[in-house]
mmCIF file of C-alpha atoms and ligand atoms in Angstrom:
data_model
loop_
_atom_site.group_PDB
_atom_site.id
_atom_site.type_symbol
_atom_site.label_atom_id
_atom_site.label_comp_id
_atom_site.label_asym_id
_atom_site.label_seq_id
_atom_site.Cartn_x
_atom_site.Cartn_y
_atom_site.Cartn_z
ATOM 1 C CA MET D 26 -0.008 -0.034 0.312
ATOM 2 C CA ASP D 27 1.360 3.641 -1.345
ATOM 3 C CA THR D 28 1.824 5.427 2.143
ATOM 4 C CA ASN D 29 3.701 8.618 0.229
ATOM 5 C CA GLY D 30 0.326 10.589 0.025
ATOM 6 C CA ALA D 31 -1.604 8.937 -3.321
ATOM 7 C CA TYR D 32 -4.254 7.236 -1.445
ATOM 8 C CA ILE D 33 -6.611 9.714 -0.047
ATOM 9 C CA LEU D 34 -8.879 7.408 1.997
ATOM 10 C CA ARG D 35 -7.584 3.985 3.547
ATOM 11 C CA VAL D 36 -9.977 1.674 5.018
ATOM 12 C CA GLU D 37 -9.030 -1.177 7.319
ATOM 13 C CA ASP D 38 -11.850 -4.227 8.486
ATOM 14 C CA LEU D 39 -14.560 -1.417 9.186
ATOM 15 C CA LYS D 40 -18.043 -3.163 10.565
ATOM 16 C CA LYS D 41 -21.162 -1.053 11.056
ATOM 17 C CA TYR D 42 -23.525 -3.461 13.279
ATOM 18 C CA PHE D 43 -26.925 -2.225 14.065
ATOM 19 C CA PRO D 44 -28.864 -4.054 17.259
ATOM 20 C CA LEU D 45 -31.875 -5.413 16.359
ATOM 21 C CA ARG D 46 -34.214 -4.921 19.760
ATOM 22 C CA ARG D 47 -37.096 -6.604 20.427
ATOM 23 C CA GLY D 48 -39.594 -6.678 23.413
ATOM 24 C CA LEU D 49 -40.854 -3.992 25.756
ATOM 25 C CA LEU D 50 -37.550 -3.789 26.919
ATOM 26 C CA GLY D 51 -35.728 -3.110 23.547
ATOM 27 C CA ARG D 52 -32.435 -6.007 24.846
ATOM 28 C CA GLY D 53 -30.856 -6.449 21.967
ATOM 29 C CA ILE D 54 -30.708 -10.013 20.707
ATOM 30 C CA ALA D 55 -29.116 -9.765 17.016
ATOM 31 C CA HIS D 56 -27.103 -7.622 14.820
ATOM 32 C CA VAL D 57 -27.648 -6.197 10.924
ATOM 33 C CA LYS D 58 -24.125 -6.471 9.942
ATOM 34 C CA ALA D 59 -24.913 -3.449 7.807
ATOM 35 C CA VAL D 60 -20.889 -3.533 6.456
ATOM 36 C CA ASP D 61 -18.810 -6.573 8.113
ATOM 37 C CA GLY D 62 -15.033 -6.105 7.585
ATOM 38 C CA ILE D 63 -14.646 -3.916 4.349
ATOM 39 C CA SER D 64 -10.445 -3.239 3.711
ATOM 40 C CA PHE D 65 -10.402 -0.837 0.662
ATOM 41 C CA ALA D 66 -8.046 2.500 -0.608
ATOM 42 C CA VAL D 67 -9.272 5.338 -2.908
ATOM 43 C CA ARG D 68 -6.541 7.126 -4.727
ATOM 44 C CA ARG D 69 -6.361 11.540 -4.702
ATOM 45 C CA GLY D 70 -8.424 12.258 -7.357
ATOM 46 C CA GLU D 71 -9.737 9.009 -8.634
ATOM 47 C CA ILE D 72 -13.338 7.553 -9.011
ATOM 48 C CA LEU D 73 -13.991 4.577 -7.336
ATOM 49 C CA GLY D 74 -17.658 3.209 -8.183
ATOM 50 C CA TRP D 75 -19.405 1.275 -5.633
ATOM 51 C CA VAL D 76 -22.282 -1.147 -7.060
ATOM 52 C CA GLY D 77 -24.477 -3.754 -4.937
ATOM 53 C CA GLU D 78 -28.401 -4.582 -4.856
ATOM 54 C CA SER D 79 -30.036 -2.056 -2.534
ATOM 55 C CA GLY D 80 -29.774 -3.432 0.779
ATOM 56 C CA CYS D 81 -26.620 -4.634 0.672
ATOM 57 C CA GLY D 82 -24.893 -1.601 2.762
ATOM 58 C CA LYS D 83 -23.413 -0.017 0.475
ATOM 59 C CA SER D 84 -24.668 3.555 1.776
ATOM 60 C CA THR D 85 -24.138 2.290 5.144
ATOM 61 C CA LEU D 86 -20.807 2.316 3.991
ATOM 62 C CA GLY D 87 -20.563 5.493 2.911
ATOM 63 C CA ARG D 88 -21.815 6.998 5.660
ATOM 64 C CA THR D 89 -19.629 5.102 8.253
ATOM 65 C CA VAL D 90 -16.358 5.995 6.267
ATOM 66 C CA LEU D 91 -17.613 9.633 6.727
ATOM 67 C CA GLN D 92 -18.144 8.904 10.281
ATOM 68 C CA LEU D 93 -21.641 9.969 10.378
ATOM 69 C CA GLU D 94 -22.712 6.669 11.460
ATOM 70 C CA ARG D 95 -19.335 5.747 14.173
ATOM 71 C CA PRO D 96 -18.311 2.633 13.134
ATOM 72 C CA THR D 97 -18.510 -0.893 15.125
ATOM 73 C CA SER D 98 -14.959 -1.584 14.598
ATOM 74 C CA GLY D 99 -12.015 -0.865 11.881
ATOM 75 C CA LYS D 100 -10.376 2.407 11.368
ATOM 76 C CA VAL D 101 -10.605 4.768 8.370
ATOM 77 C CA PHE D 102 -8.010 6.997 7.640
ATOM 78 C CA PHE D 103 -7.958 9.993 5.460
ATOM 79 C CA ASP D 104 -5.350 11.851 4.437
ATOM 80 C CA GLY D 105 -3.186 10.234 7.425
ATOM 81 C CA GLN D 106 -5.171 10.139 10.362
ATOM 82 C CA ASP D 107 -7.610 7.459 11.423
ATOM 83 C CA LEU D 108 -11.251 9.341 11.843
ATOM 84 C CA THR D 109 -12.304 6.830 14.058
ATOM 85 C CA GLN D 110 -9.443 8.016 16.869
ATOM 86 C CA LEU D 111 -11.237 11.712 16.083
ATOM 87 C CA GLY D 112 -13.984 13.566 18.224
ATOM 88 C CA GLY D 113 -14.693 16.953 18.589
ATOM 89 C CA GLU D 114 -13.208 19.909 16.850
ATOM 90 C CA GLN D 115 -10.361 17.896 15.060
ATOM 91 C CA LEU D 116 -13.271 15.653 13.424
ATOM 92 C CA ARG D 117 -15.453 18.534 12.790
ATOM 93 C CA ARG D 118 -12.655 20.627 11.194
ATOM 94 C CA LEU D 119 -11.237 17.555 8.743
ATOM 95 C CA ARG D 120 -14.830 17.102 7.795
ATOM 96 C CA THR D 121 -14.709 20.142 5.842
ATOM 97 C CA LYS D 122 -12.313 17.925 3.546
ATOM 98 C CA MET D 123 -15.358 14.980 3.485
ATOM 99 C CA GLN D 124 -18.737 15.765 1.962
ATOM 100 C CA ILE D 125 -21.419 13.590 1.043
ATOM 101 C CA ILE D 126 -24.001 13.885 -1.604
ATOM 102 C CA PHE D 127 -27.713 12.742 -0.844
ATOM 103 C CA GLN D 128 -30.279 10.454 -3.138
ATOM 104 C CA ASN D 129 -32.737 12.995 -2.166
ATOM 105 C CA PRO D 130 -31.083 16.380 -2.119
ATOM 106 C CA TYR D 131 -34.631 17.775 -1.095
ATOM 107 C CA SER D 132 -34.975 15.880 2.323
ATOM 108 C CA SER D 133 -30.772 17.138 3.097
ATOM 109 C CA LEU D 134 -33.058 20.456 2.213
ATOM 110 C CA ASN D 135 -34.048 23.337 4.801
ATOM 111 C CA PRO D 136 -37.685 23.308 3.064
ATOM 112 C CA ARG D 137 -37.882 27.380 5.167
ATOM 113 C CA MET D 138 -33.990 28.577 3.913
ATOM 114 C CA PRO D 139 -33.500 30.436 0.694
ATOM 115 C CA ILE D 140 -31.176 28.252 -1.113
ATOM 116 C CA GLY D 141 -28.224 31.210 -0.711
ATOM 117 C CA ARG D 142 -28.771 30.946 3.251
ATOM 118 C CA ALA D 143 -27.970 27.159 2.540
ATOM 119 C CA LEU D 144 -24.887 27.954 0.833
ATOM 120 C CA ILE D 145 -23.515 30.545 3.158
ATOM 121 C CA GLU D 146 -24.427 28.982 6.597
ATOM 122 C CA PRO D 147 -22.154 26.162 6.596
ATOM 123 C CA MET D 148 -19.160 28.490 5.588
ATOM 124 C CA VAL D 149 -20.154 30.489 8.571
ATOM 125 C CA VAL D 150 -20.591 27.983 11.047
ATOM 126 C CA HIS D 151 -16.669 26.395 9.748
ATOM 127 C CA GLY D 152 -15.113 29.415 9.633
ATOM 128 C CA ILE D 153 -14.473 29.893 5.450
ATOM 129 C CA ALA D 154 -16.287 32.958 5.090
ATOM 130 C CA ARG D 155 -18.950 35.291 6.101
ATOM 131 C CA GLY D 156 -20.509 38.709 4.938
ATOM 132 C CA LYS D 157 -20.359 39.802 1.388
ATOM 133 C CA GLN D 158 -17.210 37.525 1.239
ATOM 134 C CA ALA D 159 -20.021 33.742 1.449
ATOM 135 C CA GLN D 160 -22.153 35.881 -0.252
ATOM 136 C CA GLU D 161 -20.223 36.368 -3.401
ATOM 137 C CA ARG D 162 -19.127 32.894 -2.885
ATOM 138 C CA ALA D 163 -22.323 31.338 -2.768
ATOM 139 C CA ILE D 164 -22.958 32.991 -6.346
ATOM 140 C CA GLU D 165 -19.889 31.708 -7.624
ATOM 141 C CA LEU D 166 -21.139 28.364 -6.661
ATOM 142 C CA LEU D 167 -24.729 28.280 -7.659
ATOM 143 C CA GLN D 168 -22.979 29.677 -11.329
ATOM 144 C CA LEU D 169 -19.952 26.494 -10.678
ATOM 145 C CA VAL D 170 -23.462 23.801 -10.950
ATOM 146 C CA GLY D 171 -24.941 25.582 -13.587
ATOM 147 C CA LEU D 172 -27.654 27.526 -12.077
ATOM 148 C CA ASN D 173 -28.839 31.230 -11.989
ATOM 149 C CA PRO D 174 -27.265 33.480 -9.409
ATOM 150 C CA TYR D 175 -30.708 35.367 -9.728
ATOM 151 C CA PHE D 176 -31.833 32.079 -7.666
ATOM 152 C CA ILE D 177 -29.898 32.762 -4.707
ATOM 153 C CA ASN D 178 -33.241 34.261 -2.411
ATOM 154 C CA ARG D 179 -35.515 31.225 -3.843
ATOM 155 C CA PHE D 180 -36.355 28.285 -1.282
ATOM 156 C CA PRO D 181 -36.199 24.425 -2.842
ATOM 157 C CA SER D 182 -39.799 23.939 -3.739
ATOM 158 C CA GLU D 183 -39.467 26.617 -6.463
ATOM 159 C CA PHE D 184 -36.770 24.366 -7.896
ATOM 160 C CA SER D 185 -37.037 21.252 -10.488
ATOM 161 C CA GLY D 186 -35.462 17.758 -9.209
ATOM 162 C CA GLY D 187 -32.494 18.459 -11.183
ATOM 163 C CA GLN D 188 -31.989 21.718 -9.822
ATOM 164 C CA ARG D 189 -32.312 20.347 -6.616
ATOM 165 C CA GLN D 190 -29.624 17.678 -6.882
ATOM 166 C CA ARG D 191 -27.210 21.108 -8.289
ATOM 167 C CA ILE D 192 -28.004 22.879 -5.244
ATOM 168 C CA GLY D 193 -26.962 20.062 -3.103
ATOM 169 C CA ILE D 194 -24.165 19.251 -5.203
ATOM 170 C CA ALA D 195 -22.878 23.458 -4.176
ATOM 171 C CA ARG D 196 -23.618 22.671 -1.006
ATOM 172 C CA ALA D 197 -21.194 19.870 -0.575
ATOM 173 C CA LEU D 198 -18.475 21.840 -2.364
ATOM 174 C CA ALA D 199 -19.592 24.685 -0.315
ATOM 175 C CA LEU D 200 -16.275 23.724 2.066
ATOM 176 C CA ASN D 201 -13.994 23.132 -0.394
ATOM 177 C CA PRO D 202 -13.805 19.143 0.175
ATOM 178 C CA SER D 203 -10.919 17.209 -1.661
ATOM 179 C CA PHE D 204 -13.324 13.552 -1.198
ATOM 180 C CA ILE D 205 -17.203 13.631 -1.511
ATOM 181 C CA VAL D 206 -19.357 10.210 -1.323
ATOM 182 C CA CYS D 207 -21.591 10.481 -3.968
ATOM 183 C CA ASP D 208 -24.689 8.158 -2.192
ATOM 184 C CA GLU D 209 -26.665 7.250 -5.347
ATOM 185 C CA PRO D 210 -27.137 11.089 -6.509
ATOM 186 C CA ILE D 211 -28.804 10.746 -9.283
ATOM 187 C CA SER D 212 -31.764 7.688 -8.523
ATOM 188 C CA SER D 213 -34.253 10.086 -7.803
ATOM 189 C CA LEU D 214 -34.530 12.470 -10.591
ATOM 190 C CA ASP D 215 -35.714 11.400 -14.008
ATOM 191 C CA VAL D 216 -33.307 8.758 -16.566
ATOM 192 C CA SER D 217 -33.407 12.818 -18.557
ATOM 193 C CA ILE D 218 -31.714 14.803 -16.263
ATOM 194 C CA GLN D 219 -29.248 11.937 -15.122
ATOM 195 C CA ALA D 220 -27.132 12.509 -17.682
ATOM 196 C CA GLN D 221 -26.632 15.749 -16.898
ATOM 197 C CA ILE D 222 -25.596 15.198 -13.279
ATOM 198 C CA ILE D 223 -23.072 12.798 -14.108
ATOM 199 C CA ASN D 224 -21.513 15.242 -16.972
ATOM 200 C CA LEU D 225 -21.889 17.962 -14.038
ATOM 201 C CA LEU D 226 -19.856 15.797 -11.301
ATOM 202 C CA GLN D 227 -17.266 14.640 -14.033
ATOM 203 C CA ARG D 228 -16.503 18.338 -14.838
ATOM 204 C CA LEU D 229 -16.111 19.316 -11.327
ATOM 205 C CA GLN D 230 -14.341 16.221 -10.095
ATOM 206 C CA GLN D 231 -11.674 17.117 -13.241
ATOM 207 C CA GLN D 232 -11.555 21.126 -12.400
ATOM 208 C CA LEU D 233 -11.242 21.116 -8.596
ATOM 209 C CA GLY D 234 -9.420 17.950 -8.691
ATOM 210 C CA LEU D 235 -12.156 15.600 -6.493
ATOM 211 C CA THR D 236 -12.032 12.554 -5.300
ATOM 212 C CA TYR D 237 -14.826 10.568 -5.658
ATOM 213 C CA LEU D 238 -16.455 7.415 -3.653
ATOM 214 C CA PHE D 239 -19.646 7.106 -6.020
ATOM 215 C CA ILE D 240 -22.233 5.071 -4.565
ATOM 216 C CA SER D 241 -24.687 3.433 -7.149
ATOM 217 C CA HIS D 242 -26.906 0.321 -8.334
ATOM 218 C CA ASP D 243 -27.059 1.855 -11.883
ATOM 219 C CA LEU D 244 -23.919 -0.588 -13.138
ATOM 220 C CA ARG D 245 -24.244 1.150 -16.749
ATOM 221 C CA MET D 246 -23.730 5.022 -14.727
ATOM 222 C CA VAL D 247 -21.105 3.534 -12.072
ATOM 223 C CA GLN D 248 -18.689 1.670 -15.680
ATOM 224 C CA HIS D 249 -19.335 5.430 -17.583
ATOM 225 C CA ILE D 250 -17.934 7.210 -14.249
ATOM 226 C CA SER D 251 -15.940 5.280 -12.450
ATOM 227 C CA ASP D 252 -12.009 4.637 -12.249
ATOM 228 C CA ARG D 253 -12.270 1.339 -10.689
ATOM 229 C CA ILE D 254 -15.651 -0.550 -9.282
ATOM 230 C CA GLY D 255 -16.097 -2.172 -6.037
ATOM 231 C CA VAL D 256 -18.962 -5.123 -5.272
ATOM 232 C CA MET D 257 -20.766 -5.289 -2.455
ATOM 233 C CA TYR D 258 -22.728 -8.263 -1.279
ATOM 234 C CA LEU D 259 -24.459 -8.730 2.151
ATOM 235 C CA GLY D 260 -22.098 -6.832 4.084
ATOM 236 C CA LYS D 261 -18.753 -7.772 2.541
ATOM 237 C CA LEU D 262 -16.281 -6.552 -0.432
ATOM 238 C CA VAL D 263 -16.593 -9.425 -3.105
ATOM 239 C CA GLU D 264 -14.704 -7.852 -6.157
ATOM 240 C CA ILE D 265 -12.359 -4.720 -6.665
ATOM 241 C CA GLY D 266 -10.539 -3.692 -9.789
ATOM 242 C CA PRO D 267 -9.682 -1.145 -12.429
ATOM 243 C CA THR D 268 -13.166 -0.745 -14.546
ATOM 244 C CA GLU D 269 -12.361 -2.309 -17.838
ATOM 245 C CA GLU D 270 -11.611 -5.473 -16.000
ATOM 246 C CA MET D 271 -14.405 -5.172 -13.949
ATOM 247 C CA VAL D 272 -16.893 -4.642 -16.842
ATOM 248 C CA HIS D 273 -14.896 -7.948 -19.281
ATOM 249 C CA HIS D 274 -13.329 -10.089 -17.168
ATOM 250 C CA ALA D 275 -15.122 -9.725 -13.640
ATOM 251 C CA LEU D 276 -13.973 -12.964 -11.582
ATOM 252 C CA HIS D 277 -16.813 -12.945 -9.061
ATOM 253 C CA PRO D 278 -20.047 -14.697 -10.174
ATOM 254 C CA TYR D 279 -21.909 -12.319 -8.441
ATOM 255 C CA THR D 280 -20.828 -9.432 -9.866
ATOM 256 C CA GLN D 281 -21.109 -12.164 -13.554
ATOM 257 C CA ALA D 282 -25.018 -11.782 -12.494
ATOM 258 C CA LEU D 283 -25.026 -8.370 -11.811
ATOM 259 C CA TRP D 284 -23.675 -7.693 -15.541
ATOM 260 C CA GLU D 285 -25.618 -10.002 -16.766
ATOM 261 C CA ALA D 286 -28.592 -8.184 -15.535
ATOM 262 C CA VAL D 287 -28.086 -4.928 -17.130
ATOM 263 C CA PRO D 288 -30.426 -4.432 -20.232
ATOM 264 C CA ILE D 289 -28.747 -3.643 -23.341
ATOM 265 C CA PRO D 290 -29.763 -0.831 -25.375
ATOM 266 C CA ASP D 291 -30.712 -2.313 -28.606
ATOM 267 C CA PRO D 292 -34.227 -3.657 -28.048
ATOM 268 C CA GLU D 293 -33.921 -6.712 -30.937
ATOM 269 C CA VAL D 294 -30.629 -8.007 -28.554
ATOM 270 C CA GLU D 295 -32.383 -7.681 -25.322
ATOM 271 C CA GLU D 296 -34.993 -9.614 -26.900
ATOM 272 C CA LYS D 297 -33.363 -12.319 -28.012
ATOM 273 C CA ARG D 298 -30.974 -12.292 -25.236
ATOM 274 C CA GLN D 299 -30.344 -15.314 -22.263
ATOM 275 C CA VAL D 300 -30.747 -13.470 -18.944
ATOM 276 C CA ALA D 301 -28.862 -15.523 -16.022
ATOM 277 C CA ILE D 302 -31.047 -13.929 -13.267
ATOM 278 C CA LEU D 303 -30.021 -14.215 -9.966
ATOM 279 C CA GLU D 304 -32.003 -17.057 -8.167
ATOM 280 C CA GLY D 305 -33.268 -16.576 -5.152
ATOM 281 C CA ASP D 306 -33.720 -13.493 -2.594
ATOM 282 C CA VAL D 307 -30.994 -11.445 -0.639
ATOM 283 C CA PRO D 308 -30.668 -13.494 2.334
ATOM 284 C CA THR D 309 -31.183 -11.095 5.830
ATOM 285 C CA ALA D 310 -28.070 -9.417 6.894
ATOM 286 C CA ALA D 311 -29.082 -10.488 10.624
ATOM 287 C CA ASN D 312 -28.554 -13.989 9.921
ATOM 288 C CA PRO D 313 -26.042 -13.989 6.932
ATOM 289 C CA PRO D 314 -25.286 -17.410 5.418
ATOM 290 C CA SER D 315 -23.011 -18.727 6.408
ATOM 291 C CA GLY D 316 -19.031 -19.390 4.581
ATOM 292 C CA CYS D 317 -19.439 -17.775 1.365
ATOM 293 C CA ARG D 318 -22.659 -14.805 1.850
ATOM 294 C CA PHE D 319 -23.231 -15.520 -1.678
ATOM 295 C CA HIS D 320 -23.618 -19.979 -1.587
ATOM 296 C CA THR D 321 -27.452 -19.350 -1.410
ATOM 297 C CA ARG D 322 -27.284 -17.597 -4.691
ATOM 298 C CA CYS D 323 -24.349 -19.162 -6.635
ATOM 299 C CA PRO D 324 -24.562 -21.394 -9.631
ATOM 300 C CA TYR D 325 -20.603 -22.694 -8.592
ATOM 301 C CA VAL D 326 -21.953 -23.511 -5.321
ATOM 302 C CA MET D 327 -19.350 -26.422 -4.413
ATOM 303 C CA PRO D 328 -19.526 -27.937 -0.538
ATOM 304 C CA VAL D 329 -15.897 -25.652 0.561
ATOM 305 C CA CYS D 330 -18.278 -22.368 -0.118
ATOM 306 C CA ARG D 331 -20.810 -23.211 2.915
ATOM 307 C CA GLU D 332 -18.092 -23.869 5.387
ATOM 308 C CA GLU D 333 -15.100 -21.405 4.802
ATOM 309 C CA GLU D 334 -15.071 -18.192 4.006
ATOM 310 C CA PRO D 335 -12.966 -17.431 1.018
ATOM 311 C CA ALA D 336 -10.179 -14.477 1.119
ATOM 312 C CA LEU D 337 -10.202 -11.611 -0.795
ATOM 313 C CA VAL D 338 -7.076 -11.752 -2.955
ATOM 314 C CA GLU D 339 -5.544 -10.313 -6.022
ATOM 315 C CA LEU D 340 -5.816 -12.290 -8.915
ATOM 316 C CA ALA D 341 -4.441 -9.982 -11.859
ATOM 317 C CA PRO D 342 -2.836 -6.320 -10.992
ATOM 318 C CA GLY D 343 -5.176 -4.743 -8.521
ATOM 319 C CA HIS D 344 -7.667 -7.143 -9.165
ATOM 320 C CA PHE D 345 -9.050 -8.546 -6.233
ATOM 321 C CA ALA D 346 -11.959 -11.266 -5.742
ATOM 322 C CA ALA D 347 -13.193 -13.623 -2.479
ATOM 323 C CA CYS D 348 -14.171 -17.126 -4.488
ATOM 324 C CA HIS D 349 -13.177 -20.130 -3.712
ATOM 325 C CA LEU D 350 -13.565 -20.664 -7.971
ATOM 326 C CA HIS D 351 -10.474 -18.344 -8.238
ATOM 327 C CA LYS D 352 -7.606 -19.726 -5.167
ATOM 328 C CA ARG D 353 -4.532 -18.585 -6.096
HETATM 329 FE FE1 SF4 P 436 -19.897 -19.212 -5.802
HETATM 330 FE FE2 SF4 P 436 -18.507 -20.520 -3.773
HETATM 331 FE FE3 SF4 P 436 -17.737 -18.719 -5.444
HETATM 332 FE FE4 SF4 P 436 -19.538 -18.057 -3.380
HETATM 333 S S1 SF4 P 436 -17.518 -18.555 -3.106
HETATM 334 S S2 SF4 P 436 -19.025 -17.059 -5.129
HETATM 335 S S3 SF4 P 436 -21.027 -19.609 -3.576
HETATM 336 S S4 SF4 P 436 -18.097 -20.145 -6.007
#
C-alpha cells in the first residue's frame, strides 16, 4: 500500500453492526451486519464506483467512512489521520474536507431556508467565509453547478429535481472538500436529467481535482464514470478492480450476474438475449449465510463454499476477488 500520499482514504476492516431490538425491554438480541469487515483504499483524484443490490450496505458504508455513523470497529484513514480516533473539534475540522451528496436533495434541504442561506450557513459555521465574501462565494457556487445566481433567494420548493440536486452539489462544495461520497446521486431523478448531473459531477471532479466514492445500483452509470469499481454483497466486499477488468473480466459470480442483468440498449438484441437471473432473495444481514455469503444464490456453489469464507485475494494486478473458484 502506497503511503506517500497517493491514497486519500484507506479503510481497514471496517464494521458497522446495528442492534436488532425486540420486546418491551428492547434488549438487543441480534445484529444487522450492514458492513462486515471491509478494507479498501481510494487514490487521490480517482472515482471509485461502489455497486451492489439495494440493502447490501453500500450507503451505510459511505456514511460510516465519513463518520456520520460511528463504526462498530475498524479504521478509516483520511489524509493519514484515523478518523475513528477523532472526535469533537478535530473531526469537525476534517469533515469540511469530506462531504456527501445525497440521493434525495430535497430531504437534505431546509424547505424554509432560501438556497443562498443554505450555502452560506456552513461557510460561516466552519469559519471559511462570512458577510459579503460568503455571499460572493455562494453566487460563484451556483454558477459552478450551472444555476442562475438570480435564484439565490428562492426556496427549495421552487426548483425542479435536477436543479435541487445541483443545489445539493453546490452545498457539498461550499467547504472546499477534497473527497465526496456520492450516494445514489441520480437515482431519484428522471432519466433525461441523470446524464446532465453525471456530466456535471465529472466536470467538477476534473476542474476541482476531487475524489469520489460513487455509490450506485446503476452499473452502466458506474461503468461510465468510475476508474475502479468495488462490488458489495451482504456487508462484504466481494470484488474490486479497474473498471475495464471489472466489466470485461469479472471474476466473482455475483459481479458476473450483476452485469448479465444490465439491459442492452438495443431492443432487438435484448429480446433474443438469454439472461441468467439471480435466483432467490438477498438473505438477511441479521443472519447471513455461513461461508461465502453468496452461496445460497451462486450457480457454481461447492461444498467448501458453505463452510469457509473466501478471502479477498489479488488475482490480476489491482484486481481482487473473494471466491473459492479463484484461489492462488
Ligand atoms: Fe460461488 Fe463459492 Fe465463489 Fe461463493 S465462493 S461465489 S458460492 S463459487
